[in-house]
Short mmCIF file of C-alpha atoms in Angstrom, two decimals:
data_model
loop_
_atom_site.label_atom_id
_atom_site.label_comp_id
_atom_site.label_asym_id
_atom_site.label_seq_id
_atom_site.Cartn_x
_atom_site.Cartn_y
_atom_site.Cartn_z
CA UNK A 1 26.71 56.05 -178.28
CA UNK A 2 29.71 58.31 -179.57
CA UNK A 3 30.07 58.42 -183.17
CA UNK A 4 33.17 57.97 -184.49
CA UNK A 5 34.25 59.40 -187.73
CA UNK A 6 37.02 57.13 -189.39
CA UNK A 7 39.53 59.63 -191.74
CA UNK A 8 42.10 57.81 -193.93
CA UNK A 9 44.83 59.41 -195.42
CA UNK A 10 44.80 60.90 -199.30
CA UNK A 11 43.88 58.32 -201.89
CA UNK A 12 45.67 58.01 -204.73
CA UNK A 13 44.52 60.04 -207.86
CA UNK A 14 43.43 56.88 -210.79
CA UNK A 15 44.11 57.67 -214.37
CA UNK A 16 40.54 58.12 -215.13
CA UNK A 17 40.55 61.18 -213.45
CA UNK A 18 43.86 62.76 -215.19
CA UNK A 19 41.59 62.17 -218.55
CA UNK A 20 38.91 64.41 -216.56
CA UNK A 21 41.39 67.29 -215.88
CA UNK A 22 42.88 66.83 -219.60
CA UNK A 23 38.75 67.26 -221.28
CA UNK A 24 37.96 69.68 -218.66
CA UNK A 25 41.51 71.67 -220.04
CA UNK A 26 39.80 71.28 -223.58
CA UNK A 27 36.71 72.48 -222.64
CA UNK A 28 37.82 75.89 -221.03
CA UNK A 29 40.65 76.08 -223.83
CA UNK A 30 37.74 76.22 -226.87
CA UNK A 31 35.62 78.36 -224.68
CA UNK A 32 37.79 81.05 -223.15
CA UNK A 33 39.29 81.18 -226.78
CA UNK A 34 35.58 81.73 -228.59
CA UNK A 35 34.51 84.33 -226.05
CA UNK A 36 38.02 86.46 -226.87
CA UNK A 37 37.40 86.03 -230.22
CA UNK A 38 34.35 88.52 -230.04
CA UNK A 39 36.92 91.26 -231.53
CA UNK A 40 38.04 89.77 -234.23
CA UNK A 41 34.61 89.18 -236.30
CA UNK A 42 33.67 92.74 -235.01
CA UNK A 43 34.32 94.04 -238.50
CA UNK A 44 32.17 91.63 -240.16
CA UNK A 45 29.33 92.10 -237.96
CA UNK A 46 29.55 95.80 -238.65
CA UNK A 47 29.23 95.37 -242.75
CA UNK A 48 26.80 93.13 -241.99
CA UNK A 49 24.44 94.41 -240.35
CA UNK A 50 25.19 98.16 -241.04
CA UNK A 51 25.34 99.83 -237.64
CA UNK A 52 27.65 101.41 -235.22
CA UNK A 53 29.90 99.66 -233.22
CA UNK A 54 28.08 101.05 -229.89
CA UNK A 55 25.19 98.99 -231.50
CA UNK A 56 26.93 95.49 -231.97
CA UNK A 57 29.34 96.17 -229.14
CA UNK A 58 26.25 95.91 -226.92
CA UNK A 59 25.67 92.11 -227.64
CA UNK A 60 29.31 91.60 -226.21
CA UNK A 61 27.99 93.76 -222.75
CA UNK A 62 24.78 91.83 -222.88
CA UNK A 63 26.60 88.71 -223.14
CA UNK A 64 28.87 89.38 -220.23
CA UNK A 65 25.87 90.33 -218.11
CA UNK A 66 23.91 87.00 -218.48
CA UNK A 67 27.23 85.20 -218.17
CA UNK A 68 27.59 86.68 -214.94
CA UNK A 69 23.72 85.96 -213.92
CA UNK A 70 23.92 82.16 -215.12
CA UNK A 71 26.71 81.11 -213.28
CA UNK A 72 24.61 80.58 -209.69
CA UNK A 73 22.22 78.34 -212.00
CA UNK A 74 25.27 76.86 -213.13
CA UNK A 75 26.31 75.77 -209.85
CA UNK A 76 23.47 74.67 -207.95
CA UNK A 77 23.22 72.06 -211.34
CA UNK A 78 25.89 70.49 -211.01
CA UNK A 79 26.07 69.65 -207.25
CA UNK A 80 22.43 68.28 -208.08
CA UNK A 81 22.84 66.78 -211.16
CA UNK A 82 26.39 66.42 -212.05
CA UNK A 83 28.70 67.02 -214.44
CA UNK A 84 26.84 65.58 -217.74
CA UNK A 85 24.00 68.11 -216.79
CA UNK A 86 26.08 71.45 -217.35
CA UNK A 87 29.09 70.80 -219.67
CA UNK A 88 26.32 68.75 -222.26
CA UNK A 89 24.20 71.14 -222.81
CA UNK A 90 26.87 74.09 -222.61
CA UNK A 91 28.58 73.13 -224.95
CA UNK A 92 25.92 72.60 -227.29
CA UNK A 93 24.46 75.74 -226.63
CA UNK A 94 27.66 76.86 -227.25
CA UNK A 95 27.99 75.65 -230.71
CA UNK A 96 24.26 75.54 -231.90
CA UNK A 97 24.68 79.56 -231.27
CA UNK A 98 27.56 79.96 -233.27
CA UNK A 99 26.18 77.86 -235.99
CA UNK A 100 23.27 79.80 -236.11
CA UNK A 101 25.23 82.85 -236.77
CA UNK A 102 25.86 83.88 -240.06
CA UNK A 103 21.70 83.56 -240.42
CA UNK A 104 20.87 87.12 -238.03
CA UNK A 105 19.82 89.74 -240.30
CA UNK A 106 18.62 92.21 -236.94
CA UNK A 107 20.09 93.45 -234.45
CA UNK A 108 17.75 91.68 -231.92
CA UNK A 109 18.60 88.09 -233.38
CA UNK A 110 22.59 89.31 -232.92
CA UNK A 111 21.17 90.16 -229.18
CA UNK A 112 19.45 86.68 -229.09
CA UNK A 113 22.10 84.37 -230.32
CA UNK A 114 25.40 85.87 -229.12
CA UNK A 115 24.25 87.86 -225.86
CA UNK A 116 21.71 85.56 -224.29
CA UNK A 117 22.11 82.07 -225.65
CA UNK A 118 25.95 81.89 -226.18
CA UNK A 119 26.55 83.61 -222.83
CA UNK A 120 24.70 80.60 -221.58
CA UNK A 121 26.40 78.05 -223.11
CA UNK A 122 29.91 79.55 -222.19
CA UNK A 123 28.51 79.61 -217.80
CA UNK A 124 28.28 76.04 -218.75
CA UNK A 125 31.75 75.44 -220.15
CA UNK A 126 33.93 77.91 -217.37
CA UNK A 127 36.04 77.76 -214.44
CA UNK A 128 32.82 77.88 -212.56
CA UNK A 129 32.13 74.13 -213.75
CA UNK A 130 35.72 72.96 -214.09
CA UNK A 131 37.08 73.63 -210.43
CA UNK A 132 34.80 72.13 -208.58
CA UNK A 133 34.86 68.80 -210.84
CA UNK A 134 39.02 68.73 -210.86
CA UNK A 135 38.73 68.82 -206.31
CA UNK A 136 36.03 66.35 -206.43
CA UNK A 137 38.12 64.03 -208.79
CA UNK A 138 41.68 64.50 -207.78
CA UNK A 139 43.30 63.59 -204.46
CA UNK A 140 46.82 64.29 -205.12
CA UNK A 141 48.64 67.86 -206.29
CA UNK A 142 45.53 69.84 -206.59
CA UNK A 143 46.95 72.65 -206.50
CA UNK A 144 49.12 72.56 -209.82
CA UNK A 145 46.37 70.55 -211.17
CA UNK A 146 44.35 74.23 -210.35
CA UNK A 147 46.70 76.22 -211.94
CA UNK A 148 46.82 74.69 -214.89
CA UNK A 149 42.67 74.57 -215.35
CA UNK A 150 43.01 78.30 -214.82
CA UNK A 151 45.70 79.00 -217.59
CA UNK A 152 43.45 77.06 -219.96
CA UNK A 153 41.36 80.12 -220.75
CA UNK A 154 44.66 82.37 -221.27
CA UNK A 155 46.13 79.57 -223.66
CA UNK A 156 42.53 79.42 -225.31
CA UNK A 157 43.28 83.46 -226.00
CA UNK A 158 46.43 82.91 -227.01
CA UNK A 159 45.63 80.17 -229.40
CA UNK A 160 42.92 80.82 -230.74
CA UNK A 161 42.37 84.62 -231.62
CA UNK A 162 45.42 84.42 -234.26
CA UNK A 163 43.99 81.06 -235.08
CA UNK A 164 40.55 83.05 -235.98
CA UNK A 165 42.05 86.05 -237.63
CA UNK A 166 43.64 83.72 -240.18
CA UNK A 167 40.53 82.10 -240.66
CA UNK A 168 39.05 84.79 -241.38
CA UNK A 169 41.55 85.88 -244.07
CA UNK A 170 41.03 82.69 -245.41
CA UNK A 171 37.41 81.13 -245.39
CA UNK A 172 35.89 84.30 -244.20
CA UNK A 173 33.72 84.65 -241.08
CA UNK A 174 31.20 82.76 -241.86
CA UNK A 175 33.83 79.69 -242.69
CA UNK A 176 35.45 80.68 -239.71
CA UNK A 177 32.11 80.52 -237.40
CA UNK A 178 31.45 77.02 -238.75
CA UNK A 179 35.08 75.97 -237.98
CA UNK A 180 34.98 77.55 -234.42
CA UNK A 181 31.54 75.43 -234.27
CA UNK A 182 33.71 72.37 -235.28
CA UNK A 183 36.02 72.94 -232.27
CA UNK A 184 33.15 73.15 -229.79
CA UNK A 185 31.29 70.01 -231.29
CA UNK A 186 34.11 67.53 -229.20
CA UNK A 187 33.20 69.52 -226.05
CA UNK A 188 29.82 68.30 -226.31
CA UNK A 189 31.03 64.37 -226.04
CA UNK A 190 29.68 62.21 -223.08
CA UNK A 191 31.06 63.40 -220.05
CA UNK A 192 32.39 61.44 -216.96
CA UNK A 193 29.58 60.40 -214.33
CA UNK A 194 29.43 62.05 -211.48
CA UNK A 195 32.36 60.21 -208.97
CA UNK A 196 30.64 58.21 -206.15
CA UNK A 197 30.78 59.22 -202.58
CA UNK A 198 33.54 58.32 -200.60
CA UNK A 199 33.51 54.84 -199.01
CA UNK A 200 33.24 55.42 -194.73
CA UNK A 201 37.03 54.59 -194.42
CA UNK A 202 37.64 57.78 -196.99
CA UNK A 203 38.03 60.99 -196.60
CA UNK A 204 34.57 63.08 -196.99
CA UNK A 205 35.62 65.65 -199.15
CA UNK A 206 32.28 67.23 -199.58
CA UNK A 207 31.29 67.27 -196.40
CA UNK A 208 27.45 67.01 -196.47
CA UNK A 209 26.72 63.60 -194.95
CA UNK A 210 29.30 63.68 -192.39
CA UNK A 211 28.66 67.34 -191.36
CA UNK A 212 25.44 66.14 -190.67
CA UNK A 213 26.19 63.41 -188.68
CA UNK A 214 28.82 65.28 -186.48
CA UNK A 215 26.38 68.25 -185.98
CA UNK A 216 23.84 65.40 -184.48
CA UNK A 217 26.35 63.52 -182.70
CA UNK A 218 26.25 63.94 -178.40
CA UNK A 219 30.15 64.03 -178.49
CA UNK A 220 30.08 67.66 -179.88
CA UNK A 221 27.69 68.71 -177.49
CA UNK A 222 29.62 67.28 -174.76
CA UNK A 223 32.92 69.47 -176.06
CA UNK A 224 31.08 72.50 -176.43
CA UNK A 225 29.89 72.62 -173.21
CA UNK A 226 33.13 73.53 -170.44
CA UNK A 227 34.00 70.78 -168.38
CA UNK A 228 31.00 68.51 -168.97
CA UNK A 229 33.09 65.61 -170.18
CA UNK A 230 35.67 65.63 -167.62
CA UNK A 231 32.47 66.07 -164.82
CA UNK A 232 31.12 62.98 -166.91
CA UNK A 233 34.41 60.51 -166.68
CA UNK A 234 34.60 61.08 -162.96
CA UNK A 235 31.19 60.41 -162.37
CA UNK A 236 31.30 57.30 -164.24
CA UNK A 237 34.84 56.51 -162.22
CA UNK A 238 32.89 56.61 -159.18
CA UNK A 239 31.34 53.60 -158.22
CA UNK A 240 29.26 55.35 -155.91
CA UNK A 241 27.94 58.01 -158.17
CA UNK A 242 24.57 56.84 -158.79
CA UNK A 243 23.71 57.27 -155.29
CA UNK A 244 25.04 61.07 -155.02
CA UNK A 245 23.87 62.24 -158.39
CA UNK A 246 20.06 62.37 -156.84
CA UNK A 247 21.68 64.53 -154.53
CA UNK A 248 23.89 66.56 -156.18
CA UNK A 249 20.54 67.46 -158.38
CA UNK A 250 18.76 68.75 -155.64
CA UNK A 251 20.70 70.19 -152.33
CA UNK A 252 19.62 70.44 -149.42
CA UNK A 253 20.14 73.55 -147.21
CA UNK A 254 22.81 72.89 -144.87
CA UNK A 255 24.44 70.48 -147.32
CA UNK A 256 27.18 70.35 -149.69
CA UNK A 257 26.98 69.35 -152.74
CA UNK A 258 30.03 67.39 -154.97
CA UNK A 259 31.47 63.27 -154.44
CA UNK A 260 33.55 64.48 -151.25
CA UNK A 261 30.19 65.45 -148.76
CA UNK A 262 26.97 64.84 -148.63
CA UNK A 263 24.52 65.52 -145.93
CA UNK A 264 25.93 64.00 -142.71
CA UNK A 265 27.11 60.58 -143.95
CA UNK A 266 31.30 61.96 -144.61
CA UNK A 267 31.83 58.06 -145.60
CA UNK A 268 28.75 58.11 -148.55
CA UNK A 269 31.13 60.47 -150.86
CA UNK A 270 34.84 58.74 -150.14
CA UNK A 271 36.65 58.20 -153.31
CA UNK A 272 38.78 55.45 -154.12
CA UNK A 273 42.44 56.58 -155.36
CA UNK A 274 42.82 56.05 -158.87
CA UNK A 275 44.16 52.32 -160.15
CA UNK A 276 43.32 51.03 -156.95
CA UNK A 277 41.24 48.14 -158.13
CA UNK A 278 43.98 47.60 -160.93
CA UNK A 279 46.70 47.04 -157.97
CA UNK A 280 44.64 44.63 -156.30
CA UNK A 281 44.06 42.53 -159.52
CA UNK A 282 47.46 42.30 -160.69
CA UNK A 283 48.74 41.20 -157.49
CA UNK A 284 46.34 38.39 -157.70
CA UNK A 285 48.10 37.58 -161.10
CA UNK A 286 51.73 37.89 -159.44
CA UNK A 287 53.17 33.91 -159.33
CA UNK A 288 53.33 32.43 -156.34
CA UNK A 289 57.11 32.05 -154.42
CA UNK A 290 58.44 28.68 -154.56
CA UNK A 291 58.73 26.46 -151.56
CA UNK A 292 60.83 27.30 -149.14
CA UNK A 293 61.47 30.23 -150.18
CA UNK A 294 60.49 33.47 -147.81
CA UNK A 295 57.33 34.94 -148.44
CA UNK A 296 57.70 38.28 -149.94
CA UNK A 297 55.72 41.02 -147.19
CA UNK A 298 52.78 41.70 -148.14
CA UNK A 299 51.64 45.51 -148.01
CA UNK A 300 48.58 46.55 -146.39
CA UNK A 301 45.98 48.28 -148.78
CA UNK A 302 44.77 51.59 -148.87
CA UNK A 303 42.24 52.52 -146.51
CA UNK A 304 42.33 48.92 -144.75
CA UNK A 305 42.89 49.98 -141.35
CA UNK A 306 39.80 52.20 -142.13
CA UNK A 307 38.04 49.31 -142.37
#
């Protein structure tokens, strides 16, 4: 039996998904900002530790590297496990490392905090994360719902790398790495549950189940193959086929195949024009003339003076 695939038109986007795009904004916001921020407690990080700036220059390049290597982690999480599972612990990471700070004394703890586990907790916090959750969750106007996730991280730069240089004036870095760890701290709230599946009357958006189910389905197979679903509909329209099909499987030499001949019986493979039986019917249905009344002729049937 044919499986049918029933596809509705867009649903409407519910508010609970507009507060989605607006923490998923916030997210990328604090954490584009923080990771463009690396230049501005450069300085700092260079009295404090006493070094060149090749040397702490190379936890920003180390950071960028495992950023780049975490994201493929990043995604096969959340199509398993949702979105809790990545922006959670991202964006504690994220702050935890920050905290943590102001308390390196070596260059390998600098390497440690800011290249390996930041980097980490920024893959979870990213476009990589926030894309895929904003198409799963919103129906309508996706794309200017897009655009604006992806000018969160250059409002983040613009934002927050004067906000940190004044900081710094101010509280100093270490004041201004416990404030930055302030603004990631919200990021870490509860995050939405992963949205259900689409009911069967709903679009499939993510395509695994249905995929599936088209992939097995005997209708594709039937397209696929040329002409095997027109052959199909004839033979079915033939109320003779299933005595020819035996034959049309295995021909005989001296015989021709097909619904038209077979063997020496010319009558076995006759076909019926089409609506034939549909004509006969509804003149059955036709109301009878009233008495008196001349008899409408009758017309004679096709192929009855065969018979």
């Amino acid at each position: 039996m044919t499986e049918r695939l029933r596809v509705a038109g867009p649903v409407a986007t519910s508010r609970r998904a507009w507060f989605v795009v607006a923490a998923l904004f916030f997210v990328m916001l604090i954490s584009s900002g923080i990771r463009s921020a690396f230049g501005v407690f450069l300085h700092p990080l260079l009295e404090q530790f006493g070094t060149s700036r090749a040397a702490v220059s190379l936890a920003f390049t180390i950071n960028s590297i495992v950023f780049g290597m975490a994201q493929p982690l990043v995604g096969r999480t959340l199509d398993r496990h949702g979105l809790r599972a990545v922006v959670l612990p991202g964006a504690v990471i994220m702050a935890a490392s920050l905290a943590l700070l102001p308390a390196a004394r070596d260059l390998w703890q600098l390497y440690l905090l800011y290249g390996g586990i930041h980097a980490l907790g920024l893959a979870g916090t990213n476009t990589a994360v926030a894309f895929p959750v904003a198409v799963r969750w919103v129906r309508q106007r996706r794309g200017p719902v897009l655009g604006v996730l992806a000018a969160a991280g250059m409002v983040g730069s613009f934002v927050l790398v004067p906000g940190t240089m004044f900081l710094l004036l101010s509280v100093g870095w270490q004041g201004m790495l416990l404030v930055l760890t302030g603004l990631a701290g919200p990021s870490a709230a509860r995050p939405p549950a992963r949205r259900r599946a689409a009911r069967p009357g709903r679009r499939a958006h993510a395509g695994g189940p249905a995929r599936h189910r088209l992939a097995r389905s005997p209708a594709l197979a039937r397209l696929l193959v040329p002409g095997a679903a027109q052959r199909r509909q004839r033979l079915q329209r033939d109320a003779r086929a299933g005595a020819l099909r035996p034959a049309a499987a295995r021909p005989r030499p001296g015989a021709s195949t097909g619904r038209q001949r077979v063997g020496p019986d010319l009558r076995a493979g006759r076909r019926r024009r089409p609506g034939h039986g549909l004509r006969r019917r509804a003149r059955g249905l036709q109301p009878r003339p009233a008495h008196g009344l001349p008899r409408p002729r009758r017309r004679s049937l096709p192929g009855a003076a065969r018979r």
